PDB file of C-alpha atoms in Angstrom:
ATOM      1  CA  MET A 975      19.672  -1.393  -0.388  1.00 78.00           C
ATOM      2  CA  ALA A 976      18.327  -0.155   3.223  1.00 93.00           C
ATOM      3  CA  VAL A 977      15.485   2.113   3.480  1.00 96.00           C
ATOM      4  CA  THR A 978      16.243   5.293   5.118  1.00 97.00           C
ATOM      5  CA  VAL A 979      14.060   7.811   7.168  1.00 97.00           C
ATOM      6  CA  GLU A 980      14.216  10.248   4.178  1.00 98.00           C
ATOM      7  CA  ASP A 981      12.926   7.609   2.141  1.00 97.00           C
ATOM      8  CA  VAL A 982      10.110   6.999   4.374  1.00 97.00           C
ATOM      9  CA  LYS A 983       9.240  10.612   4.369  1.00 98.00           C
ATOM     10  CA  ARG A 984       9.467  11.101   0.666  1.00 97.00           C
ATOM     11  CA  ILE A 985       7.029   8.082   0.286  1.00 96.00           C
ATOM     12  CA  ALA A 986       4.710   9.594   2.815  1.00 96.00           C
ATOM     13  CA  ALA A 987       4.688  12.743   0.954  1.00 96.00           C
ATOM     14  CA  LEU A 988       3.724  11.093  -2.305  1.00 96.00           C
ATOM     15  CA  ALA A 989       1.031   9.344  -0.708  1.00 95.00           C
ATOM     16  CA  ARG A 990       0.052  12.369   1.228  1.00 94.00           C
ATOM     17  CA  LEU A 991       0.594  10.795   4.607  1.00 95.00           C
ATOM     18  CA  GLU A 992       1.888  12.404   7.835  1.00 95.00           C
ATOM     19  CA  PHE A 993       3.984  10.448  10.428  1.00 96.00           C
ATOM     20  CA  THR A 994       5.727  11.484  13.592  1.00 97.00           C
ATOM     21  CA  ALA A 995       9.238  11.084  13.748  1.00 97.00           C
ATOM     22  CA  GLU A 996       8.581   7.685  16.169  1.00 98.00           C
ATOM     23  CA  GLU A 997       6.408   6.325  13.331  1.00 98.00           C
ATOM     24  CA  GLU A 998       9.158   7.262  10.736  1.00 98.00           C
ATOM     25  CA  GLU A 999      11.742   5.298  12.595  1.00 98.00           C
ATOM     26  CA  ARG A1000       9.406   2.460  13.375  1.00 98.00           C
ATOM     27  CA  LEU A1001       8.388   2.403   9.458  1.00 98.00           C
ATOM     28  CA  THR A1002      12.050   2.505   8.707  1.00 98.00           C
ATOM     29  CA  GLY A1003      12.930  -0.557  10.633  1.00 98.00           C
ATOM     30  CA  GLU A1004       9.717  -2.528   9.420  1.00 98.00           C
ATOM     31  CA  LEU A1005      10.492  -1.775   5.684  1.00 98.00           C
ATOM     32  CA  ASN A1006      14.104  -2.761   6.202  1.00 98.00           C
ATOM     33  CA  SER A1007      13.019  -5.903   8.038  1.00 98.00           C
ATOM     34  CA  ILE A1008      10.842  -6.717   5.157  1.00 97.00           C
ATOM     35  CA  LEU A1009      13.538  -6.160   2.597  1.00 96.00           C
ATOM     36  CA  LEU A1010      15.668  -8.560   4.424  1.00 96.00           C
ATOM     37  CA  TYR A1011      13.335 -11.244   4.697  1.00 97.00           C
ATOM     38  CA  MET A1012      12.750 -10.695   0.677  1.00 95.00           C
ATOM     39  CA  GLY A1013      16.574 -10.834  -0.003  1.00 94.00           C
ATOM     40  CA  LYS A1014      16.504 -14.199   2.119  1.00 95.00           C
ATOM     41  CA  LEU A1015      13.617 -15.551  -0.098  1.00 92.00           C
ATOM     42  CA  ASN A1016      15.237 -14.470  -3.279  1.00 92.00           C
ATOM     43  CA  GLY A1017      18.457 -16.641  -2.261  1.00 93.00           C
ATOM     44  CA  LEU A1018      16.323 -19.822  -1.966  1.00 93.00           C
ATOM     45  CA  ASP A1019      16.840 -22.756  -4.617  1.00 93.00           C
ATOM     46  CA  THR A1020      13.331 -22.761  -6.236  1.00 90.00           C
ATOM     47  CA  ASP A1021      14.598 -25.503  -9.047  1.00 92.00           C
ATOM     48  CA  GLY A1022      11.833 -28.180  -9.632  1.00 91.00           C
ATOM     49  CA  VAL A1023       9.144 -26.169  -7.699  1.00 88.00           C
ATOM     50  CA  GLU A1024       6.044 -25.673  -9.635  1.00 85.00           C
ATOM     51  CA  PRO A1025       4.905 -22.055  -9.861  1.00 84.00           C
ATOM     52  CA  THR A1026       1.732 -21.252  -8.034  1.00 82.00           C
ATOM     53  CA  SER A1027      -0.390 -18.335  -7.698  1.00 79.00           C
ATOM     54  CA  HIS A1028      -2.101 -19.372  -4.555  1.00 78.00           C
ATOM     55  CA  VAL A1029      -1.265 -21.560  -1.468  1.00 80.00           C
ATOM     56  CA  ALA A1030      -4.513 -23.781  -2.192  1.00 81.00           C
ATOM     57  CA  PRO A1031      -5.859 -24.981  -5.499  1.00 80.00           C
ATOM     58  CA  VAL A1032      -8.768 -22.424  -6.091  1.00 79.00           C
ATOM     59  CA  ALA A1033     -11.077 -21.266  -8.952  1.00 80.00           C
ATOM     60  CA  ASN A1034     -12.325 -17.979  -9.682  1.00 80.00           C
ATOM     61  CA  ALA A1035     -15.822 -17.773  -8.092  1.00 81.00           C
ATOM     62  CA  PHE A1036     -17.382 -14.872 -10.064  1.00 88.00           C
ATOM     63  CA  ARG A1037     -20.649 -12.999  -8.621  1.00 87.00           C
ATOM     64  CA  GLU A1038     -22.990 -10.431 -10.060  1.00 89.00           C
ATOM     65  CA  ASP A1039     -21.640  -6.943  -9.747  1.00 89.00           C
ATOM     66  CA  GLU A1040     -24.597  -5.107  -7.907  1.00 90.00           C
ATOM     67  CA  PRO A1041     -24.075  -1.598  -6.674  1.00 91.00           C
ATOM     68  CA  GLU A1042     -24.769  -0.973  -2.953  1.00 89.00           C
ATOM     69  CA  GLU A1043     -25.067   2.346  -0.854  1.00 88.00           C
ATOM     70  CA  PHE A1044     -22.175   2.984   0.885  1.00 86.00           C
ATOM     71  CA  ALA A1045     -23.130   4.302   4.504  1.00 85.00           C
ATOM     72  CA  HIS A1046     -19.760   6.215   5.419  1.00 88.00           C
ATOM     73  CA  VAL A1047     -19.207   8.557   2.609  1.00 85.00           C
ATOM     74  CA  GLU A1048     -19.320  11.626   4.982  1.00 85.00           C
ATOM     75  CA  GLU A1049     -16.644   9.865   7.294  1.00 88.00           C
ATOM     76  CA  LEU A1050     -14.681   9.434   4.230  1.00 85.00           C
ATOM     77  CA  ARG A1051     -14.911  13.189   3.054  1.00 85.00           C
ATOM     78  CA  ALA A1052     -14.195  14.463   6.337  1.00 86.00           C
ATOM     79  CA  GLN A1053     -10.676  12.566   6.184  1.00 87.00           C
ATOM     80  CA  ALA A1054      -9.901  14.323   2.521  1.00 87.00           C
ATOM     81  CA  PRO A1055      -7.467  16.988   2.691  1.00 87.00           C
ATOM     82  CA  GLU A1056      -9.251  19.197   0.315  1.00 90.00           C
ATOM     83  CA  MET A1057     -12.777  18.931  -1.675  1.00 89.00           C
ATOM     84  CA  VAL A1058     -14.053  20.833  -4.394  1.00 91.00           C
ATOM     85  CA  GLU A1059     -17.701  20.687  -5.159  1.00 91.00           C
ATOM     86  CA  GLY A1060     -18.227  17.147  -3.600  1.00 85.00           C
ATOM     87  CA  TYR A1061     -14.983  15.935  -5.183  1.00 90.00           C
ATOM     88  CA  TYR A1062     -11.589  15.009  -4.032  1.00 90.00           C
ATOM     89  CA  LYS A1063      -8.906  17.494  -5.098  1.00 91.00           C
ATOM     90  CA  VAL A1064      -5.639  15.951  -5.576  1.00 90.00           C
ATOM     91  CA  PRO A1065      -2.319  17.433  -6.940  1.00 88.00           C
ATOM     92  CA  ARG A1066      -1.884  17.240 -10.734  1.00 88.00           C
ATOM     93  CA  ILE A1067       0.707  14.876 -11.909  1.00 89.00           C
ATOM     94  CA  ILE A1068       0.344  15.174 -15.598  1.00 89.00           C
ATOM     95  CA  GLU A1069       1.201  18.325 -17.356  1.00 81.00           C
TER      96      GLU A1069
END
């Protein structure tokens, strides 16, 4: 299944992203390359290969969850399409 420019436009609209026509073409090509590579990987014979979740053996290293002040709040708010009383306003998705 190939990705089309229309697919990229639809995904961009869902994510509320805006791309130029050149970016849409580039992203279409990149996504198709990724899907082609995934198809090649899907065809590999993995019988006898032990499943792993990490390349190297690692263990969970938990730390205390300590809140911190974030210094760039205003920069993030400036990028939001719409704010209401200090909160991000997003389209309703559940009726």
